[in-house]
Coordinates of C-alpha atoms and ligand atoms in Angstrom, one line a residue:
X286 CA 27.9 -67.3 -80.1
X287 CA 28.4 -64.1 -82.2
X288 CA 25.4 -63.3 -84.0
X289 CA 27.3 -60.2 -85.7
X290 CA 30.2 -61.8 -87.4
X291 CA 32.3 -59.7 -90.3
X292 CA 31.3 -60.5 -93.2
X293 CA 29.1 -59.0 -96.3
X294 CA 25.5 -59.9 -94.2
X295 CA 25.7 -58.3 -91.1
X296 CA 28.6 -55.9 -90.8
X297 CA 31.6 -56.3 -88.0
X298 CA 30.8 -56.1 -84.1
X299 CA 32.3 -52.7 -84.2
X300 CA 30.6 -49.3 -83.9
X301 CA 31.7 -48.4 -87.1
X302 CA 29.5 -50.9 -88.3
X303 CA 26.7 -50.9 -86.9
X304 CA 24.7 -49.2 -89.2
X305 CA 24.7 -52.6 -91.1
X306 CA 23.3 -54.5 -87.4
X307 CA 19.9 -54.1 -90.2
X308 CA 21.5 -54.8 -92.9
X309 CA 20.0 -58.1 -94.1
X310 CA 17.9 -56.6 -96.7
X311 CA 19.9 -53.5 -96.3
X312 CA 17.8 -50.6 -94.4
X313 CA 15.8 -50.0 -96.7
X314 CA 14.3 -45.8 -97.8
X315 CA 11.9 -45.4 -94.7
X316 CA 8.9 -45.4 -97.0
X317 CA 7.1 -47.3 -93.7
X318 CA 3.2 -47.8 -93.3
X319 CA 2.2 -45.4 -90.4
X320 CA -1.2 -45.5 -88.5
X321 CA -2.5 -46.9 -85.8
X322 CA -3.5 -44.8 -82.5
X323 CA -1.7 -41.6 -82.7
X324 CA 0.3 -41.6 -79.4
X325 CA 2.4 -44.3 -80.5
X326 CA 5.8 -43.3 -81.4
X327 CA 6.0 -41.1 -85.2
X328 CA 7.6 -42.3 -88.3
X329 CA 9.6 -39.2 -87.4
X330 CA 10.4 -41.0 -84.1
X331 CA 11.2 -44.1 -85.7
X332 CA 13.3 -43.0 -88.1
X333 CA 15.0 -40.5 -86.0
X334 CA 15.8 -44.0 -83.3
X335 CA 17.2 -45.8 -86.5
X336 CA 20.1 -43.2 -87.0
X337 CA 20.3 -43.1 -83.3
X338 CA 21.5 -46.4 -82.9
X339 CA 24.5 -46.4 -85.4
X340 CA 25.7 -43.0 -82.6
X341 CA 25.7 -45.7 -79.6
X342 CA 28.9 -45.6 -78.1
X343 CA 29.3 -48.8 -76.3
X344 CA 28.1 -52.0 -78.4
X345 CA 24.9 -53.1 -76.9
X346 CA 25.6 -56.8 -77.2
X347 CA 24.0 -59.6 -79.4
X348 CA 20.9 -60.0 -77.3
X349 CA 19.9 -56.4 -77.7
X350 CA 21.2 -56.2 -81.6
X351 CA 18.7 -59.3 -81.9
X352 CA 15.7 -57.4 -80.2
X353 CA 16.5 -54.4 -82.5
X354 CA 16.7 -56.6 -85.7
X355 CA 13.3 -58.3 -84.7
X356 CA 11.6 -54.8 -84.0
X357 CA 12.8 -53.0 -86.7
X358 CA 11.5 -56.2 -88.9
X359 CA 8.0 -56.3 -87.8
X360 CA 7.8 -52.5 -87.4
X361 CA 8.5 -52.3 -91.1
X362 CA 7.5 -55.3 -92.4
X363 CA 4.4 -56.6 -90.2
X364 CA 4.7 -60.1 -89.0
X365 CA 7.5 -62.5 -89.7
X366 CA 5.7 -64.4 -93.7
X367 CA 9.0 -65.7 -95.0
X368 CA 10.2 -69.2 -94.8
X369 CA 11.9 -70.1 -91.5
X370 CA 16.1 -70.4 -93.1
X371 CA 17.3 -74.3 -92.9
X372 CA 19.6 -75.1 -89.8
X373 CA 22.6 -74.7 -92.1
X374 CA 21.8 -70.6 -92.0
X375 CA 22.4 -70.5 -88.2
X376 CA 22.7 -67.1 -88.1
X377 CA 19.5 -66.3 -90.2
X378 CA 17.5 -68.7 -88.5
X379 CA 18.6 -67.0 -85.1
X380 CA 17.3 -64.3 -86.8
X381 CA 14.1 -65.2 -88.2
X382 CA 13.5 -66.7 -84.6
X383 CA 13.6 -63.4 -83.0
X384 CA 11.8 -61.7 -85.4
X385 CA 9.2 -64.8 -85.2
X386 CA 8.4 -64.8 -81.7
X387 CA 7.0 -61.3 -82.2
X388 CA 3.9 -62.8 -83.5
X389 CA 1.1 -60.7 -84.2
X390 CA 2.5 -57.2 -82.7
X391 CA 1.5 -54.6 -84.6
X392 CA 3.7 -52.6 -86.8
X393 CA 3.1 -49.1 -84.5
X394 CA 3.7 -50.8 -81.6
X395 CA 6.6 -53.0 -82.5
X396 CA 8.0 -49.2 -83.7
X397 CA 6.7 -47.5 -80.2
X398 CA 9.4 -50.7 -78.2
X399 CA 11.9 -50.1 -81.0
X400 CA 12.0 -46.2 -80.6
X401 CA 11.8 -47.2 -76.4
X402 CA 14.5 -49.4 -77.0
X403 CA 17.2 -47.3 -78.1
X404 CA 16.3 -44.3 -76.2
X405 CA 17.7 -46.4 -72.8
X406 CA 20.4 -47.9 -75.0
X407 CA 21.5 -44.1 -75.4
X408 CA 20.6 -42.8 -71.7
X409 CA 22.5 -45.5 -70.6
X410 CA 25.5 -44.8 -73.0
X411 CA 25.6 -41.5 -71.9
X412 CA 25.2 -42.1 -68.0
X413 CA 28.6 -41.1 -66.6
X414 CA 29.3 -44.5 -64.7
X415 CA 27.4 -47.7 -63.6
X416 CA 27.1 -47.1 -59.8
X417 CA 25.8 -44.3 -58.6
X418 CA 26.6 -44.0 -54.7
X419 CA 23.5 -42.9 -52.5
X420 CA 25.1 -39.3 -51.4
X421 CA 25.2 -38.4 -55.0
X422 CA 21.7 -39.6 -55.9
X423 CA 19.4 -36.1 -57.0
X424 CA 16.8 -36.1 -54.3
X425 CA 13.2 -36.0 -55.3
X426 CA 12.0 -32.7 -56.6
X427 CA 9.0 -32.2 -53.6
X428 CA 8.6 -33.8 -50.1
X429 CA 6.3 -36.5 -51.4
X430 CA 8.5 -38.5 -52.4
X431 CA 11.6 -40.3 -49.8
X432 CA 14.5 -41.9 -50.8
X433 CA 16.6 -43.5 -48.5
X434 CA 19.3 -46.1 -48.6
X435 CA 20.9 -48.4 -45.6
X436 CA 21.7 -51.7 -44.6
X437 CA 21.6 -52.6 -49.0
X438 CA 18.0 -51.3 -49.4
X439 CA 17.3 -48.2 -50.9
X440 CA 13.6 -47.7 -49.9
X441 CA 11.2 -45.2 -52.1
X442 CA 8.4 -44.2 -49.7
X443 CA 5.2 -42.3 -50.9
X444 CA 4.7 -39.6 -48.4
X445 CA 1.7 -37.7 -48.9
X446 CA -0.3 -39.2 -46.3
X447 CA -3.1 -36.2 -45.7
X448 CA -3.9 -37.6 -49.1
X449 CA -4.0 -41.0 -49.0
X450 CA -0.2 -40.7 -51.2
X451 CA -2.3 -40.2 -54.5
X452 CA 0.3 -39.5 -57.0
X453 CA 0.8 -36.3 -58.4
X454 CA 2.4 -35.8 -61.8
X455 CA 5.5 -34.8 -59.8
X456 CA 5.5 -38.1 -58.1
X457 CA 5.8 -39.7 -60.8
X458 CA 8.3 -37.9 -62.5
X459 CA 10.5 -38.6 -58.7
X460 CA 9.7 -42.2 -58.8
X461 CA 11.3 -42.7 -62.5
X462 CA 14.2 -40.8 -61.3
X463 CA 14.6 -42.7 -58.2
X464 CA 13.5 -46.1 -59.5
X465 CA 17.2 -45.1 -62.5
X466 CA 19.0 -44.0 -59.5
X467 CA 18.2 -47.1 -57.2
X468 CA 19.2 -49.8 -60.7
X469 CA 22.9 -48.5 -60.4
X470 CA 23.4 -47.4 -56.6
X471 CA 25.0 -49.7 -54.5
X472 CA 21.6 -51.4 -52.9
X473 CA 20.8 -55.0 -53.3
X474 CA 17.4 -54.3 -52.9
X475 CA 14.9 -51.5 -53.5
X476 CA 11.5 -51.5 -52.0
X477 CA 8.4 -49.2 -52.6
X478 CA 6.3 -48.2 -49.6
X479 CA 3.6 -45.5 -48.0
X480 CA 3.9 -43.1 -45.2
X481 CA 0.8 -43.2 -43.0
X482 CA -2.3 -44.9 -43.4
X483 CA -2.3 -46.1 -46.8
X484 CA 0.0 -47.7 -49.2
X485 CA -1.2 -45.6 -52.3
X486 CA -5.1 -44.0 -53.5
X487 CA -3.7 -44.6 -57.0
X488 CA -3.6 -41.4 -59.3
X489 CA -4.4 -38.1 -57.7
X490 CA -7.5 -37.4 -59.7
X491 CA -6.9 -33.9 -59.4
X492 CA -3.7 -34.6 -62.0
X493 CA -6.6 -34.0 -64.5
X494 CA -8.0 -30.7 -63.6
X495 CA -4.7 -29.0 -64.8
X496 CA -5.6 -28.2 -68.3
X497 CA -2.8 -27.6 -70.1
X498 CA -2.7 -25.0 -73.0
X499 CA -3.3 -27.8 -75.5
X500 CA -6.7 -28.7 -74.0
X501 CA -8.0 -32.1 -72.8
X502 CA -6.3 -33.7 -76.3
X503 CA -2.9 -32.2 -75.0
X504 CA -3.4 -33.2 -71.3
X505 CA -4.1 -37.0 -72.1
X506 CA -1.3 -37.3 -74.6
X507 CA 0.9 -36.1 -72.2
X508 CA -0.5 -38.6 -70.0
X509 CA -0.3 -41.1 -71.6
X510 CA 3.7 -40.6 -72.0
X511 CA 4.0 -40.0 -68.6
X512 CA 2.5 -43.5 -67.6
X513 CA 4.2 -45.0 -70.2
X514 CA 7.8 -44.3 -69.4
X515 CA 6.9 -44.6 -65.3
X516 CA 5.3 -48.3 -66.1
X517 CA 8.5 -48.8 -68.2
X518 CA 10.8 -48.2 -65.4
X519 CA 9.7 -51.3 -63.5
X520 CA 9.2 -53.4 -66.4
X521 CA 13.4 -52.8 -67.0
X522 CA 14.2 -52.6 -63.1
X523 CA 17.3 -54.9 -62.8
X524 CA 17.3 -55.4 -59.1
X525 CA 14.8 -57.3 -56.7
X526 CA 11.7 -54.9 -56.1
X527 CA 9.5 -55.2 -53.4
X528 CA 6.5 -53.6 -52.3
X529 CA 5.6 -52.9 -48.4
X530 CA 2.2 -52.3 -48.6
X531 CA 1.2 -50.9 -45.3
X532 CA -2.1 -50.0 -46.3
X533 CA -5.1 -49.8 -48.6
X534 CA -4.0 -49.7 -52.4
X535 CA -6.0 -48.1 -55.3
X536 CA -5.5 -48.3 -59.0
X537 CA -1.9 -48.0 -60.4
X538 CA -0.5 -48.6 -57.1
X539 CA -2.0 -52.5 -57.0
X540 CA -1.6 -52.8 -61.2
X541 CA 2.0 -52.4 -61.4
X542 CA 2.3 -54.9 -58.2
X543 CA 2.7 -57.3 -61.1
X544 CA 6.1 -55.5 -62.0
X545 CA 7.7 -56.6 -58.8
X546 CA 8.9 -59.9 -57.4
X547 CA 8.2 -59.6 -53.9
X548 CA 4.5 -57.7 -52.4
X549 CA 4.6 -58.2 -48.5
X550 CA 1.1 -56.9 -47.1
X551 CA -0.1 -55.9 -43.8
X552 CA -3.7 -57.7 -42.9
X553 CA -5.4 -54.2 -43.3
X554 CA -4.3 -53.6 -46.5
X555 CA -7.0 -54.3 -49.7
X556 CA -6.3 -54.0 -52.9
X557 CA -8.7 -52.1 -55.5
X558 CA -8.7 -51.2 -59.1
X559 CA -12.4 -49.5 -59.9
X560 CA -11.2 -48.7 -63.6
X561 CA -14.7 -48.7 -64.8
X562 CA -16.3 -46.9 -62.3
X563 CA -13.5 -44.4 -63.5
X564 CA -14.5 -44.3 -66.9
X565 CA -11.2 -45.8 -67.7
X566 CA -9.1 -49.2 -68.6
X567 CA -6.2 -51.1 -66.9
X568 CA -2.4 -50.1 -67.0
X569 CA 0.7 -51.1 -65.4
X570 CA 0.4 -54.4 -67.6
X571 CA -2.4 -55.6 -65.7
X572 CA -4.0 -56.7 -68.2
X573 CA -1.6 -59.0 -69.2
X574 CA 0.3 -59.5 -65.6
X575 CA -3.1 -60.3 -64.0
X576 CA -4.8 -63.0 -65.9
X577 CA -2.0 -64.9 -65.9
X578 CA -1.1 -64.1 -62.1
X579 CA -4.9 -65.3 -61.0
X580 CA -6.3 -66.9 -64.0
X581 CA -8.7 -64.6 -66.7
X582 CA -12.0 -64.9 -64.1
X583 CA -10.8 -63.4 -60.9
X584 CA -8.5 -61.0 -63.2
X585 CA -11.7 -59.7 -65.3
X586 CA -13.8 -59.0 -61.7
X587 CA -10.9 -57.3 -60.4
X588 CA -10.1 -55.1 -63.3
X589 CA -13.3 -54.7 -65.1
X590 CA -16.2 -55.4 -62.2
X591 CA -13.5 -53.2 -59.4
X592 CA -13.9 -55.7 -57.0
X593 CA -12.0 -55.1 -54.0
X594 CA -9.8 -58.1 -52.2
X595 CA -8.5 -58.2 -48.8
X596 CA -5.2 -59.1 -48.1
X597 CA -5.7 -62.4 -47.6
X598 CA -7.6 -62.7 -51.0
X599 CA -4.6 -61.2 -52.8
X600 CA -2.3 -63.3 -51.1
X601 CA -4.7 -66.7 -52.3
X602 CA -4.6 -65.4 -55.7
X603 CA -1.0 -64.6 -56.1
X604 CA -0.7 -61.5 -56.1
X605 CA 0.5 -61.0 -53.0
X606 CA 3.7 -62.9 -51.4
X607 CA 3.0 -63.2 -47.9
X608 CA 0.6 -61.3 -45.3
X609 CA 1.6 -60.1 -41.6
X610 CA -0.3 -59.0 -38.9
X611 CA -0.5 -54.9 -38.7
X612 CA 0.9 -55.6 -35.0
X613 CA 4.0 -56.8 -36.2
X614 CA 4.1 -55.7 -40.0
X615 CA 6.7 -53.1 -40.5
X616 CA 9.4 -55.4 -37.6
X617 CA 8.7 -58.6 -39.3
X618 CA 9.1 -57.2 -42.8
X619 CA 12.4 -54.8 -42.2
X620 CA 14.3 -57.8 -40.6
X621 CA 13.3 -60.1 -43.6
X622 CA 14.4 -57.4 -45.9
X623 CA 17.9 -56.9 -44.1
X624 CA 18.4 -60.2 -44.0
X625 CA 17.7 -61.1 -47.6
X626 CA 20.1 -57.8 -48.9
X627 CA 23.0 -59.7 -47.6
X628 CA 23.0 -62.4 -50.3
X629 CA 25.3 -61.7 -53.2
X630 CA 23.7 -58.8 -54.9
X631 CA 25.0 -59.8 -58.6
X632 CA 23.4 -63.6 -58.2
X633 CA 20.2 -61.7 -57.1
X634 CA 20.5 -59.4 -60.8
X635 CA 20.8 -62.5 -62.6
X636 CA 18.3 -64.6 -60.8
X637 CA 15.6 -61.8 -62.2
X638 CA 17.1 -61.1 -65.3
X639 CA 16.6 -65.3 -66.4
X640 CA 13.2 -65.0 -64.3
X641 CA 12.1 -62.0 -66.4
X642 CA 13.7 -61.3 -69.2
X643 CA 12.0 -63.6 -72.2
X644 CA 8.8 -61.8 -71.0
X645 CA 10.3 -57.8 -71.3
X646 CA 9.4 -57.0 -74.7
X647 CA 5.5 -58.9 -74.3
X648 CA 5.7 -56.2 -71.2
X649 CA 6.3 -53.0 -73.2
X650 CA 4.1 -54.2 -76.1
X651 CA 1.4 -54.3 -73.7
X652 CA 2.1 -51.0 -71.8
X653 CA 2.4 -49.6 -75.3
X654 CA -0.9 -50.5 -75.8
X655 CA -2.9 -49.9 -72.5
X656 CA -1.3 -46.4 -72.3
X657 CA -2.7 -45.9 -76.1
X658 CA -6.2 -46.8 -75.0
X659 CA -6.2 -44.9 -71.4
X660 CA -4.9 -41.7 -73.5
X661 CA -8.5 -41.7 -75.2
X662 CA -10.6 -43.1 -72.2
X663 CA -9.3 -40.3 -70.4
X664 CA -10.9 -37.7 -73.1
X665 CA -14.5 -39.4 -72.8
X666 CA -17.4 -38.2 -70.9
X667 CA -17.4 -41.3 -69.1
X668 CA -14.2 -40.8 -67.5
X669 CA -14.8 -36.9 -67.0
X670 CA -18.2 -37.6 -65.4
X671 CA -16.5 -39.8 -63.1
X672 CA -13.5 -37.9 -61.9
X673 CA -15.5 -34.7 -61.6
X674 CA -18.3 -36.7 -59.3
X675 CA -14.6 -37.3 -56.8
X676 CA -14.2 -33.9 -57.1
X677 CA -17.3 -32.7 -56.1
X678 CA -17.4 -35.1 -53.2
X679 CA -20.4 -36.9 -54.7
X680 CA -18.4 -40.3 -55.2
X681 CA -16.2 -42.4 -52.9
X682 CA -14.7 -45.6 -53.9
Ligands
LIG241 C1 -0.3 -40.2 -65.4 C2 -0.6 -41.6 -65.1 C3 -2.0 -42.0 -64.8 C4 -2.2 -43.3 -64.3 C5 -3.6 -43.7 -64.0 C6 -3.9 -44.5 -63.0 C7 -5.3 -44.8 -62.7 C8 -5.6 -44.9 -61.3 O1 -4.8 -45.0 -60.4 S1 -7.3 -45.0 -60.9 C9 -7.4 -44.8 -59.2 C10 -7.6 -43.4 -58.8 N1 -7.9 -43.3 -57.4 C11 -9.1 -43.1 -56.9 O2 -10.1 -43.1 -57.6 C12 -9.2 -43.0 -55.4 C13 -10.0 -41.8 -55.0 N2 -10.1 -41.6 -53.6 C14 -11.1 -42.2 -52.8 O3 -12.0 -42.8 -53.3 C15 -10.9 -42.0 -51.3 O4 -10.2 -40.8 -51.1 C16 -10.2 -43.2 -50.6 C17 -11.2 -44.4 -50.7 C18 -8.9 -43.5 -51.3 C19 -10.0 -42.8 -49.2 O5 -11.2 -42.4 -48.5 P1 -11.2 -41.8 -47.0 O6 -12.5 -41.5 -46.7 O7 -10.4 -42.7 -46.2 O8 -10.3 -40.5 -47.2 P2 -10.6 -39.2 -47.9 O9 -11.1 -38.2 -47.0 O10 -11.4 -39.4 -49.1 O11 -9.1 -38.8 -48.5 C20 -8.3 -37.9 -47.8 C21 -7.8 -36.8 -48.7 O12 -7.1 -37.4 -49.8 C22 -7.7 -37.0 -51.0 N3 -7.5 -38.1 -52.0 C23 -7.5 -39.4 -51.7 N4 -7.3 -40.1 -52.8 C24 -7.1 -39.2 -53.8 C25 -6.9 -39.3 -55.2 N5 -6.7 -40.5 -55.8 N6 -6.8 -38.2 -55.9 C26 -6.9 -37.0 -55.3 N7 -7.1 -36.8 -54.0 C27 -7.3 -37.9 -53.3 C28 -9.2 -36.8 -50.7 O13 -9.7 -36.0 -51.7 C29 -9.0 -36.1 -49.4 O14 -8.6 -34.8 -49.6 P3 -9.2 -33.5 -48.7 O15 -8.7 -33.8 -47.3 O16 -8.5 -32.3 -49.3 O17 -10.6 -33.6 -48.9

């Protein structure tokens, strides 16, 4: 099926033509609603991502031109009010279902996947080829993060252990880098792990005590785009992902667990997200991952009460795959790992890509959102209060 046919509606399937891939109604003068909360991508963004598009030099396929055409809709437009096209108009009712599905997003955000969209439809035109082998992969900027690769696994291990591997801004800034390494390497798998005695404390909750010369405002904006690309990179990630967690996890470490498709746990690990004890709100899609992962009641205590769960808890509600005695953890796990990077690595991509893809653009909407609303939790007394009662050793989780 060819959603892109010559012809006066849509244009060819050739570059040159792309800049009609919108052209139903013809793109029409930008003169688009904006609002919303300010992190969200600019008109200036948008429109800027809009003449990006017609520059891509590889045709991004129909799937893609079909998520464009339904973002760029509601983004300008709002939510899809026109009559659904008879079955005669195949290609408009392909169309309108698309641009449908998006239901309710709202306009900023449906601009903030848009603009998201295109910018790794042009990083990954411009990447110089598809498979990056290990040797040449950029190694992480600072000795916190390891990246490794053997037997098909390439294994990114947090390795700050005298801190609990709390994540500096660096960290994440490695992990993005090593998560778009790892997606064209030659692995089968890639797993995330700890070094030490816990899988992950979460943030490092000093990350907010560097004021930049922008002030708090500046600080949480730039946050907030931080969290929002790092989140995005698993959301995307092509590959199987697993988590090894040897240890205790903390915030964004056990949110984004929801990103991957395998979380093997050792017995001593727990798994802990006190957001409101933080002054803050959930990320890493957990608040859309999580309800439907456990059901709305066990996600709520989790995410808004902090309640802590053991392993084994984790493991009844789903979020984790299977648990393993410390003993035997790290043997057990490896030898399932090897064993299960031998099966045909392209099968394994496609197997994820049908498991996850219908639910991609739901995923960004939401870490659109959450990173909007953490970008002004972070700026409230609440959340200030909080992080400087860690500081000054007055709270513990
Ligand atoms: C830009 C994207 C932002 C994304 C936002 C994400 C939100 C979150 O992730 S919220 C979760 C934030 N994490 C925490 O609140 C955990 C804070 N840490 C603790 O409560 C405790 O340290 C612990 C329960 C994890 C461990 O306690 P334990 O007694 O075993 O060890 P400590 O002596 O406290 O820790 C050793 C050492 O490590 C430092 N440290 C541990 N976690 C963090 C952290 N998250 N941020 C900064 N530093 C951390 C701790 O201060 C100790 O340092 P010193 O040895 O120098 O005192």
């Amino acid at each position: 099926m060819t959603l892109w046919p010559g012809g006066p509606w849509l244009g060819g399937t050739s570059l040159e033509t792309t800049n009609h891939w919108l052209s139903p109604l013809q793109v029409p003068a930008l003169g688009l609603h904006v609002g919303g909360p300010a992190m969200l991508a600019s008109q200036k963004d948008f429109n800027n991502a809009v003449s990006q598009v017609k520059l891509l030099k590889e045709d991004p396929g129909n799937e893609v031109k079909l998520k464009l055409y339904a973002l760029y809709k509601q983004a300008t437009e709002g939510p899809c009010n026109v009559p659904k096209p008879g079955m005669l108009g195949f290609i408009n009712k392909t169309k309108w279902d698309a641009w449908n599905a998006l239901g309710s997003l709202s306009k900023e955000a449906a601009r903030q996947n848009y603009v998201d969209l295109v910018s790794r439809l042009s990083a990954s035109s411009e990447s110089p080829s598809p498979e990056a082998p290990a040797a040449d992969r950029k190694q992480p900027e600072s000795d916190s993060l390891v990246v490794t690769s053997e037997d098909g696994i390439t294994t990114i291990r947090l390795n700050r252990p005298a801190k609990k591997n709390a994540l500096t801004t660096q960290m994440y800034r490695d992990i993005i880098a090593a998560l778009q390494a790892a997606s064209k390497d030659e692995s089968a798998i890639t797993v995330l792990t700890g070094s030490g005695d816990y899988y992950c404390s979460g943030n490092d909750l000093t990350n907010f005590t560097h004021l930049p010369a922008g002030g708090l405002e500046e600080m949480a904006r730039s946050a907030a785009a931080l969290l929002r690309d790092f989140v995005n990179c698993f959301i995307d990630f092509p590959k199987p992902l697993v988590a090894v967690v040897n240890g205790p996890a903390v915030g964004i470490s056990v949110t984004i667990l929801g990103l991957f498709d395998v979380v093997y746990a050792t017995d001593r690990a727990s798994f802990h997200t006190p957001f409101s004890h933080l002054g803050q709100s959930p990320e890493g899609c957990s608040s859309y991952t999580f309800p439907k992962i456990m059901g709305s009641s066990k996600a709520a205590e989790m995410l808004l009460f902090g309640k802590k769960l053991t392993a084994q808890e984790a493991c009844a509600q789903g979020l984790v795959t299977e648990v393993f005695p410390d003993g035997t953890f790290q043997k057990e796990v490896w030898a399932r790992l090897k064993a299960y990077s031998k099966l045909p690595p392209n099968a394994m991509r496609i197997s994820k890509q049908i498991i996850r893809n219908r639910e991609k653009e739901k995923l960004h909407a939401v870490n659109a959102e959450e990173s909007s609303v953490l970008r002004e939790r972070w700026q409230s007394d609440e959340c200030m209060n909080a992080i400087a009662s860690f500081l000054s050793r007055k709270v513990k989780l």
